[in-house]
Short mmCIF file of C-alpha atoms and ligand atoms in Angstrom, two decimals:
data_model
loop_
_atom_site.label_atom_id
_atom_site.label_comp_id
_atom_site.label_asym_id
_atom_site.label_seq_id
_atom_site.Cartn_x
_atom_site.Cartn_y
_atom_site.Cartn_z
CA MET P 1246 5.49 46.40 22.87
CA ASN P 1247 3.00 49.28 22.11
CA PHE P 1248 4.85 51.97 24.07
CA LYS P 1249 8.36 51.43 22.32
CA ASP P 1250 9.84 54.95 21.48
CA LYS P 1251 6.48 56.66 22.85
CA LYS P 1252 6.93 59.86 24.91
CA ILE P 1253 4.61 59.43 27.92
CA LEU P 1254 3.94 62.09 30.59
CA ILE P 1255 2.56 61.14 33.71
CA GLY P 1256 1.25 63.52 36.24
CA ILE P 1257 0.73 62.36 39.90
CA SER P 1258 -1.26 64.41 42.36
CA GLY P 1259 -1.58 63.84 46.12
CA GLY P 1260 -3.46 60.72 46.98
CA ILE P 1261 -2.57 57.45 48.50
CA ALA P 1262 -2.81 55.65 45.14
CA ALA P 1263 0.26 57.62 44.10
CA TYR P 1264 2.43 54.45 45.04
CA LYS P 1265 0.76 52.44 42.55
CA ILE P 1266 2.02 54.51 39.91
CA ALA P 1267 5.76 53.44 40.35
CA SER P 1268 4.92 49.84 38.71
CA LEU P 1269 3.15 51.68 35.81
CA VAL P 1270 6.29 53.83 35.05
CA SER P 1271 8.47 50.83 35.48
CA ARG P 1272 6.49 48.69 33.05
CA LEU P 1273 6.38 51.50 30.44
CA SER P 1274 10.14 52.27 30.89
CA GLN P 1275 11.05 48.51 30.34
CA GLU P 1276 8.87 48.62 27.20
CA GLY P 1277 11.02 51.32 25.75
CA ALA P 1278 8.68 54.40 26.43
CA GLU P 1279 10.34 57.59 27.38
CA VAL P 1280 8.55 58.51 30.68
CA HIS P 1281 8.59 61.81 32.17
CA VAL P 1282 6.95 62.05 35.71
CA ILE P 1283 5.58 65.15 36.93
CA MET P 1284 4.59 65.41 40.59
CA THR P 1285 2.47 68.13 42.72
CA GLU P 1286 4.17 69.04 45.96
CA HIS P 1287 1.46 66.89 47.93
CA ALA P 1288 2.25 63.80 45.54
CA CYS P 1289 6.02 64.00 47.11
CA GLU P 1290 4.46 63.38 50.45
CA PHE P 1291 3.28 60.07 49.40
CA ILE P 1292 6.18 58.69 47.04
CA SER P 1293 9.55 60.14 46.55
CA PRO P 1294 10.31 61.89 43.35
CA LEU P 1295 13.45 59.88 43.42
CA THR P 1296 11.73 56.64 43.01
CA MET P 1297 10.06 57.84 39.76
CA GLU P 1298 13.48 59.26 38.48
CA THR P 1299 15.14 55.81 39.16
CA LEU P 1300 12.43 54.02 37.39
CA SER P 1301 11.95 56.15 34.36
CA GLY P 1302 15.66 57.23 33.98
CA GLN P 1303 14.54 60.84 33.55
CA LYS P 1304 14.32 63.71 35.78
CA CYS P 1305 11.06 64.07 37.82
CA CYS P 1306 9.49 67.57 37.40
CA THR P 1307 8.05 69.04 40.58
CA ASP P 1308 8.43 72.74 40.22
CA THR P 1309 7.74 75.16 37.45
CA PHE P 1310 10.85 77.29 38.08
CA ASP P 1311 13.20 74.33 37.91
CA ARG P 1312 15.13 74.42 34.57
CA SER P 1313 17.16 71.11 33.88
CA ARG P 1314 18.66 72.81 30.64
CA PRO P 1315 19.55 76.56 30.26
CA PHE P 1316 17.56 78.58 27.95
CA GLU P 1317 14.61 76.05 27.95
CA VAL P 1318 11.28 76.56 29.64
CA GLU P 1319 10.85 73.26 31.14
CA HIS P 1320 7.12 73.21 31.44
CA ILE P 1321 6.60 73.76 27.71
CA GLU P 1322 9.79 71.69 26.78
CA VAL P 1323 8.60 68.43 28.45
CA THR P 1324 5.26 68.55 26.70
CA LYS P 1325 6.84 68.84 23.21
CA ASP P 1326 6.41 65.65 20.81
CA ALA P 1327 4.50 63.86 23.79
CA ASP P 1328 2.32 61.10 22.66
CA LEU P 1329 0.08 61.02 25.96
CA TYR P 1330 -0.35 62.68 29.04
CA LEU P 1331 -2.06 60.84 32.06
CA ILE P 1332 -2.92 62.16 35.31
CA ALA P 1333 -3.00 59.39 38.06
CA PRO P 1334 -4.02 59.67 40.54
CA ALA P 1335 -6.19 62.86 39.75
CA THR P 1336 -7.41 64.36 42.89
CA ALA P 1337 -10.61 66.28 43.12
CA ASN P 1338 -8.41 69.39 43.48
CA VAL P 1339 -6.32 68.69 40.40
CA ILE P 1340 -9.46 67.70 38.37
CA ALA P 1341 -11.07 71.09 39.37
CA LYS P 1342 -7.94 72.93 38.31
CA VAL P 1343 -7.27 71.37 34.98
CA ALA P 1344 -11.04 71.69 34.28
CA CYS P 1345 -10.93 75.37 34.55
CA GLY P 1346 -7.48 76.01 33.04
CA ILE P 1347 -5.84 76.71 36.07
CA ALA P 1348 -1.98 76.37 35.69
CA ASP P 1349 -0.46 77.27 39.24
CA ASP P 1350 2.19 74.35 39.41
CA MET P 1351 4.25 72.00 37.33
CA LEU P 1352 1.57 69.40 36.87
CA THR P 1353 -1.25 71.62 35.95
CA THR P 1354 0.97 74.05 33.72
CA THR P 1355 2.38 71.04 31.54
CA PHE P 1356 -1.28 69.59 31.42
CA LEU P 1357 -2.63 73.02 29.95
CA ALA P 1358 0.56 73.14 27.66
CA ALA P 1359 0.53 69.82 26.38
CA ASP P 1360 -1.33 69.25 22.86
CA CYS P 1361 -1.08 65.37 22.98
CA PRO P 1362 -3.95 63.03 23.88
CA LYS P 1363 -4.74 63.47 27.64
CA MET P 1364 -6.34 61.11 30.25
CA VAL P 1365 -7.07 61.31 33.91
CA ALA P 1366 -7.75 58.67 36.44
CA PRO P 1367 -9.66 60.13 39.39
CA ALA P 1368 -9.01 58.76 42.83
CA MET P 1369 -10.69 60.22 45.96
CA ASN P 1370 -13.16 59.80 48.67
CA THR P 1371 -16.39 58.57 47.31
CA ARG P 1372 -18.44 61.38 48.63
CA MET P 1373 -15.96 63.81 46.98
CA TYR P 1374 -16.20 61.87 43.61
CA SER P 1375 -20.07 61.74 43.49
CA ASN P 1376 -20.18 65.59 44.71
CA GLN P 1377 -22.09 67.28 41.65
CA ILE P 1378 -19.10 69.65 41.32
CA THR P 1379 -16.62 67.00 40.72
CA GLN P 1380 -18.94 65.35 38.13
CA ASP P 1381 -19.29 68.51 36.25
CA ASN P 1382 -15.83 69.10 36.13
CA LEU P 1383 -15.24 65.65 35.01
CA ASP P 1384 -17.92 66.24 32.26
CA ARG P 1385 -16.02 69.46 31.40
CA LEU P 1386 -12.89 67.43 30.76
CA ARG P 1387 -14.61 65.04 28.64
CA LYS P 1388 -15.89 67.72 26.49
CA TYR P 1389 -12.41 68.82 25.71
CA GLU P 1390 -11.79 65.05 24.73
CA ILE P 1391 -9.81 64.32 27.78
CA GLU P 1392 -10.50 60.74 28.33
CA VAL P 1393 -11.83 60.04 31.99
CA ILE P 1394 -10.71 56.66 33.49
CA ASP P 1395 -13.70 55.69 35.77
CA PRO P 1396 -12.57 54.80 39.13
CA MET P 1397 -13.49 51.42 40.64
CA VAL P 1398 -15.99 50.58 43.44
CA GLY P 1399 -14.04 49.31 46.43
CA HIS P 1400 -12.71 49.86 49.99
CA LEU P 1401 -11.05 53.28 49.97
CA ALA P 1402 -8.05 54.40 52.21
CA CYS P 1403 -10.42 56.60 54.19
CA GLY P 1404 -12.07 53.57 55.48
CA ASP P 1405 -15.30 54.23 53.24
CA THR P 1406 -16.71 51.91 50.55
CA GLY P 1407 -17.78 53.26 47.08
CA ALA P 1408 -16.67 54.64 43.86
CA GLY P 1409 -13.25 56.39 43.83
CA LYS P 1410 -10.56 53.81 43.92
CA MET P 1411 -8.18 54.23 41.15
CA PRO P 1412 -7.82 51.25 38.77
CA SER P 1413 -4.92 48.96 39.05
CA PRO P 1414 -1.71 49.88 37.03
CA GLU P 1415 -2.66 46.94 34.57
CA ASP P 1416 -5.94 48.58 33.96
CA LEU P 1417 -4.43 52.18 33.66
CA TYR P 1418 -1.83 50.61 31.17
CA ALA P 1419 -4.57 48.84 28.94
CA ALA P 1420 -6.48 52.26 28.69
CA MET P 1421 -3.41 54.08 27.68
CA GLU P 1422 -2.73 51.35 25.17
CA ARG P 1423 -5.97 51.59 23.76
CA ARG P 1424 -5.86 55.26 23.37
CA ILE P 1425 -2.57 55.66 21.42
CA ALA P 1426 -1.17 52.18 20.16
CA ARG P 1427 -2.76 52.36 16.85
CA LYS P 1428 -4.46 54.52 14.24
CA LYS P 1429 -8.20 54.05 14.75
CA ASP P 1430 -8.80 52.60 11.22
CA LEU P 1431 -11.73 50.46 12.27
CA ALA P 1432 -13.68 53.06 14.23
CA GLY P 1433 -17.12 52.60 13.49
CA LYS P 1434 -16.91 49.14 12.64
CA ARG P 1435 -18.51 46.18 14.45
CA VAL P 1436 -16.30 43.21 14.66
CA LEU P 1437 -17.23 39.64 15.73
CA VAL P 1438 -14.52 37.31 16.87
CA THR P 1439 -14.72 33.70 18.17
CA ALA P 1440 -11.97 32.12 20.13
CA GLY P 1441 -11.15 28.88 22.16
CA ALA P 1442 -12.06 25.34 21.88
CA THR P 1443 -15.62 24.10 22.01
CA CYS P 1444 -16.52 21.48 24.44
CA GLU P 1445 -19.08 18.65 23.55
CA SER P 1446 -20.70 16.97 26.54
CA MET P 1447 -21.42 13.22 26.56
CA ASP P 1448 -22.57 13.13 30.21
CA PRO P 1449 -22.42 15.65 33.12
CA VAL P 1450 -18.66 14.65 33.64
CA ARG P 1451 -17.11 14.19 30.15
CA PHE P 1452 -16.60 16.07 27.08
CA ILE P 1453 -14.74 16.17 23.80
CA THR P 1454 -12.54 19.19 23.15
CA ASN P 1455 -9.57 20.06 21.48
CA HIS P 1456 -6.11 21.94 22.10
CA SER P 1457 -7.16 25.47 21.21
CA SER P 1458 -5.76 27.83 23.78
CA GLY P 1459 -7.86 30.79 22.57
CA LYS P 1460 -4.57 32.95 22.28
CA MET P 1461 -4.99 33.65 18.54
CA GLY P 1462 -8.54 34.77 18.63
CA PHE P 1463 -7.97 37.07 21.73
CA ALA P 1464 -5.08 38.75 19.85
CA MET P 1465 -7.31 39.33 16.95
CA ALA P 1466 -9.96 40.82 19.26
CA LYS P 1467 -7.39 42.93 21.18
CA GLU P 1468 -5.92 44.31 17.69
CA CYS P 1469 -9.45 45.26 16.42
CA MET P 1470 -10.16 46.96 19.81
CA LEU P 1471 -6.99 48.75 19.67
CA ARG P 1472 -8.03 50.16 16.07
CA GLY P 1473 -11.20 51.44 17.41
CA ALA P 1474 -13.71 48.67 16.60
CA GLU P 1475 -16.70 47.63 18.69
CA VAL P 1476 -15.69 44.16 19.44
CA ILE P 1477 -17.74 41.41 20.43
CA LEU P 1478 -15.69 38.32 21.59
CA VAL P 1479 -17.52 35.03 21.76
CA LYS P 1480 -15.35 32.64 23.80
CA ALA P 1481 -15.50 28.99 23.93
CA ALA P 1482 -13.27 27.13 26.58
CA THR P 1483 -9.69 28.86 27.02
CA THR P 1484 -7.49 29.57 30.19
CA ALA P 1485 -6.03 32.71 28.35
CA THR P 1486 -7.06 36.01 29.76
CA PRO P 1487 -9.31 37.89 27.28
CA PRO P 1488 -8.62 41.24 26.19
CA GLN P 1489 -10.05 44.55 27.75
CA PHE P 1490 -12.74 46.80 26.32
CA CYS P 1491 -14.35 44.03 24.29
CA GLN P 1492 -17.84 42.68 25.18
CA ILE P 1493 -17.59 39.15 26.16
CA ALA P 1494 -19.99 36.45 25.38
CA GLU P 1495 -19.74 32.82 26.23
CA ALA P 1496 -20.47 29.58 24.30
CA LYS P 1497 -19.26 26.17 25.40
CA SER P 1498 -20.55 23.81 22.64
CA ALA P 1499 -20.55 24.05 18.83
CA GLU P 1500 -24.41 24.19 19.02
CA GLU P 1501 -24.27 27.18 21.41
CA LEU P 1502 -21.41 28.97 19.45
CA PHE P 1503 -23.71 28.39 16.36
CA LYS P 1504 -26.75 30.02 17.80
CA THR P 1505 -24.65 32.84 19.24
CA VAL P 1506 -22.84 33.60 16.02
CA LYS P 1507 -25.81 33.28 13.83
CA ARG P 1508 -27.53 36.02 16.00
CA LEU P 1509 -24.49 38.26 16.14
CA ALA P 1510 -23.10 38.04 12.61
CA VAL P 1511 -26.11 39.67 11.04
CA ASN P 1512 -25.09 43.16 12.53
CA ALA P 1513 -21.46 42.55 11.98
CA ASP P 1514 -19.14 44.38 9.38
CA VAL P 1515 -16.32 41.80 10.01
CA VAL P 1516 -16.42 38.42 11.47
CA ILE P 1517 -13.37 36.41 12.34
CA MET P 1518 -13.92 32.97 13.19
CA ALA P 1519 -10.79 31.71 15.09
CA ALA P 1520 -12.71 29.31 17.51
CA ALA P 1521 -11.66 25.72 17.18
CA VAL P 1522 -15.19 24.21 16.58
CA ALA P 1523 -16.08 20.47 16.94
CA ASP P 1524 -16.97 18.88 13.60
CA TYR P 1525 -18.91 16.30 15.56
CA THR P 1526 -20.71 15.97 18.95
CA PRO P 1527 -22.08 13.00 20.81
CA ALA P 1528 -24.99 11.99 19.30
CA GLU P 1529 -26.89 11.47 22.50
CA TYR P 1530 -26.41 13.23 25.86
CA VAL P 1531 -26.72 11.08 28.84
CA ASP P 1532 -28.04 13.28 31.92
CA HIS P 1533 -26.39 11.18 34.44
CA LYS P 1534 -22.70 9.81 34.98
CA VAL P 1535 -22.23 6.88 32.57
CA LYS P 1536 -20.97 4.02 34.79
CA LYS P 1537 -18.14 2.05 33.47
CA LYS P 1538 -18.77 -1.86 32.37
CA ASP P 1539 -16.66 -4.64 31.19
CA GLY P 1540 -15.65 -4.35 27.70
CA GLU P 1541 -15.15 -1.62 25.24
CA LEU P 1542 -17.41 1.62 24.76
CA SER P 1543 -18.27 3.09 21.55
CA VAL P 1544 -19.72 6.63 21.37
CA GLU P 1545 -21.75 7.52 18.37
CA LEU P 1546 -21.18 11.09 17.09
CA LYS P 1547 -23.21 13.27 14.85
CA ARG P 1548 -22.26 16.29 12.78
CA THR P 1549 -22.25 19.70 14.08
CA VAL P 1550 -23.47 22.50 11.94
CA ASP P 1551 -20.50 24.18 9.82
CA ILE P 1552 -20.92 27.80 11.27
CA LEU P 1553 -18.90 29.75 8.99
CA ALA P 1554 -20.53 28.01 5.85
CA HIS P 1555 -23.83 28.71 7.32
CA ILE P 1556 -23.16 32.40 7.94
CA GLY P 1557 -20.89 32.61 4.66
CA ALA P 1558 -23.76 31.58 2.50
CA ARG P 1559 -25.91 34.57 3.95
CA LYS P 1560 -23.10 37.22 3.76
CA ARG P 1561 -23.82 40.40 2.48
CA PRO P 1562 -21.47 42.14 -0.03
CA GLU P 1563 -20.25 44.83 2.45
CA GLN P 1564 -19.49 42.13 5.11
CA PHE P 1565 -15.98 40.79 5.52
CA PHE P 1566 -15.78 37.15 6.81
CA CYS P 1567 -12.23 35.76 8.03
CA GLY P 1568 -11.87 32.01 8.79
CA PHE P 1569 -8.91 29.98 10.38
CA SER P 1570 -7.62 26.62 8.78
CA MET P 1571 -5.66 24.23 10.69
CA GLU P 1572 -4.05 21.73 8.54
CA THR P 1573 -1.55 18.87 8.75
CA GLU P 1574 -1.04 18.32 5.24
CA ASN P 1575 -1.93 20.18 1.88
CA LEU P 1576 -2.23 23.33 3.83
CA ILE P 1577 -2.54 25.82 0.82
CA GLU P 1578 -5.04 23.54 -1.19
CA ASN P 1579 -7.10 22.52 1.60
CA SER P 1580 -7.44 25.86 3.23
CA THR P 1581 -8.23 27.48 -0.35
CA ALA P 1582 -10.94 24.95 -0.69
CA LYS P 1583 -12.51 25.96 2.59
CA LEU P 1584 -12.25 29.78 1.65
CA GLN P 1585 -14.35 29.01 -1.51
CA LYS P 1586 -16.62 26.45 0.16
CA LYS P 1587 -17.59 28.72 3.16
CA ASN P 1588 -17.72 31.88 0.82
CA LEU P 1589 -15.02 33.84 2.76
CA ASP P 1590 -13.11 36.78 2.12
CA MET P 1591 -9.83 35.52 3.87
CA ILE P 1592 -8.67 32.51 5.71
CA ILE P 1593 -5.74 32.25 7.75
CA ALA P 1594 -3.95 28.89 7.12
CA ASN P 1595 -1.68 27.43 9.76
CA SER P 1596 0.21 24.24 9.61
CA LEU P 1597 0.40 22.01 12.84
CA VAL P 1598 3.67 20.56 11.40
CA ASP P 1599 5.65 24.07 11.54
CA ALA P 1600 7.74 24.59 14.58
CA GLY P 1601 6.43 27.31 16.87
CA SER P 1602 2.89 27.22 15.02
CA GLY P 1603 -0.39 25.96 16.18
CA PHE P 1604 -2.05 25.18 19.35
CA GLN P 1605 -0.98 26.54 22.89
CA THR P 1606 2.11 28.39 21.54
CA ASP P 1607 2.69 32.25 21.77
CA THR P 1608 4.00 32.28 18.27
CA ASN P 1609 2.34 31.32 14.89
CA LYS P 1610 3.32 30.83 11.19
CA VAL P 1611 0.60 31.66 8.91
CA THR P 1612 -0.33 32.00 5.31
CA ILE P 1613 -2.98 34.64 4.52
CA ILE P 1614 -5.19 33.38 1.72
CA ARG P 1615 -7.60 35.71 -0.19
CA PRO P 1616 -9.28 34.97 -3.61
CA GLU P 1617 -6.67 37.32 -4.96
CA GLY P 1618 -3.73 35.46 -3.90
CA VAL P 1619 -1.61 33.91 -1.26
CA GLU P 1620 0.69 35.63 1.45
CA ARG P 1621 3.22 33.54 3.26
CA CYS P 1622 4.33 35.15 6.74
CA GLU P 1623 7.38 34.40 8.75
CA LEU P 1624 7.04 32.77 12.25
CA MET P 1625 5.73 35.91 14.53
CA SER P 1626 4.16 36.46 17.72
CA LYS P 1627 0.32 35.84 17.76
CA GLU P 1628 0.12 39.72 18.55
CA MET P 1629 2.08 40.31 15.49
CA VAL P 1630 0.18 37.93 13.46
CA ALA P 1631 -3.05 39.57 14.42
CA LYS P 1632 -1.60 43.04 13.61
CA THR P 1633 -0.51 41.76 10.14
CA VAL P 1634 -3.83 40.02 9.29
CA ILE P 1635 -5.88 43.25 10.67
CA ASP P 1636 -3.70 45.36 8.49
CA ARG P 1637 -4.83 43.52 5.48
CA ILE P 1638 -8.46 43.45 6.58
CA ALA P 1639 -8.45 47.22 7.41
CA ASP P 1640 -6.94 47.95 3.98
CA GLU P 1641 -9.66 45.99 2.27
CA ILE P 1642 -12.63 47.30 3.95
CA ASN P 1643 -11.52 50.83 3.98
CA GLY P 1644 -10.89 50.61 0.26
N1 CTP K 510 -15.60 26.16 11.49
C1 CTP K 510 -17.08 26.35 11.88
N2 CTP K 510 -17.88 25.42 12.14
C2 CTP K 510 -17.56 23.97 12.16
C3 CTP K 510 -16.24 23.81 12.05
C4 CTP K 510 -15.28 24.61 11.61
O1 CTP K 510 -17.49 27.55 11.94
N3 CTP K 510 -18.35 23.29 12.63
C5 CTP K 510 -14.79 27.16 11.14
C6 CTP K 510 -13.51 27.30 11.85
O2 CTP K 510 -13.93 28.30 13.13
C7 CTP K 510 -12.57 27.91 11.12
C8 CTP K 510 -12.89 27.36 9.78
O3 CTP K 510 -14.35 26.93 9.90
O4 CTP K 510 -12.55 29.11 10.98
C9 CTP K 510 -12.06 26.09 9.27
O5 CTP K 510 -12.04 25.19 10.37
P1 CTP K 510 -11.16 24.01 10.33
O6 CTP K 510 -11.23 23.09 11.60
O7 CTP K 510 -9.71 24.19 9.85
O8 CTP K 510 -11.63 23.00 8.99
P2 CTP K 510 -13.09 22.32 8.94
O9 CTP K 510 -13.88 23.13 7.95
O10 CTP K 510 -13.55 21.95 10.12
O11 CTP K 510 -12.71 21.15 7.87
P3 CTP K 510 -11.60 19.92 8.34
O12 CTP K 510 -11.79 19.64 9.65
O13 CTP K 510 -12.12 18.81 7.50
O14 CTP K 510 -10.29 20.25 8.03
#
């Protein structure tokens, strides 16, 4: 719900991708944003302003001389207190105009008048997009801190294939969210997050794993990304969808995770170890499928490396390490012992016995433990848990 009470301006110019913006407007409105849609005359050929009015619940502006309220200059009025202005799709023509400060219709006039963060999502024929004139215009926009959302490569409406396809409404939403959802209090920080369950193979068919869904780790990674951090997300097994704008590395087993984390932790300002790591792995890997026989089967297990303890012992004073602790009894005592033993700055303790907490759920009830004390949190969504935890981490590392 990062768009609640935000005032969002969406400019639509005349490209076939205009129809895709309807679902973006609908989603933003449903999340409680005040969405104002501004359309060029050509955009109105592709999709009706009535569609946008119906989905946004706001008058759709298409003409600079149209005044909804007496004595207000609408092209200035609509931009006041705006949190974000996105032009999508942005045609080559509109990009050229706004790059030069031309303001000859409602869209270009409001874009020039708005002093909020601005973004454009180019969508056009691939030869128009790659033309140096368009590229120079986009560079000019970047120079003015107008974010350009790169188009995708794909099949274009004109029949050509290449760069010029507007990203999906979901991708536009994610880019907008990244731009305005949080203050960038982790800008310049490199954060390493691990998530998911490790898998310890016995043979090419079978493995030992656990119930971790990866959702908590993904929520932590997303929260750090929204705050401007460079996030490296190492994911073990998970079926959840990883957040956008994070570098993703994969590590299946505890051993692979150890090698990857050991390498990456050296250059991280913050390490958040949310992965559920196996403490034991089969002592021997059999390289063919083990056939069943009469009687019982015993599998010998050996200890894995405690990754956090290993990197914790090498932690530099300016680094901040956060672990997770899953317990079914003596939550605070056992988790505090892990905090000390692994030389951590924070450990997030969750009890498997609390309703709505733990594996696979979308909610969690955690206790934040630091050397200075214990903070018990209410049951919250995993996103809210991540926000609360990262608030504390940001406060601590920013002094
Ligand atoms: N962890 C790790 N390496 C391991 C096991 C755990 O880095 N081999 C990390 C986890 O990612 C987590 C923290 O240590 O951040 C605590 O994990 P948890 O499973 O709660 O505790 P353990 O240390 O494994 O102890 P126990 O299983 O006895 O509770």
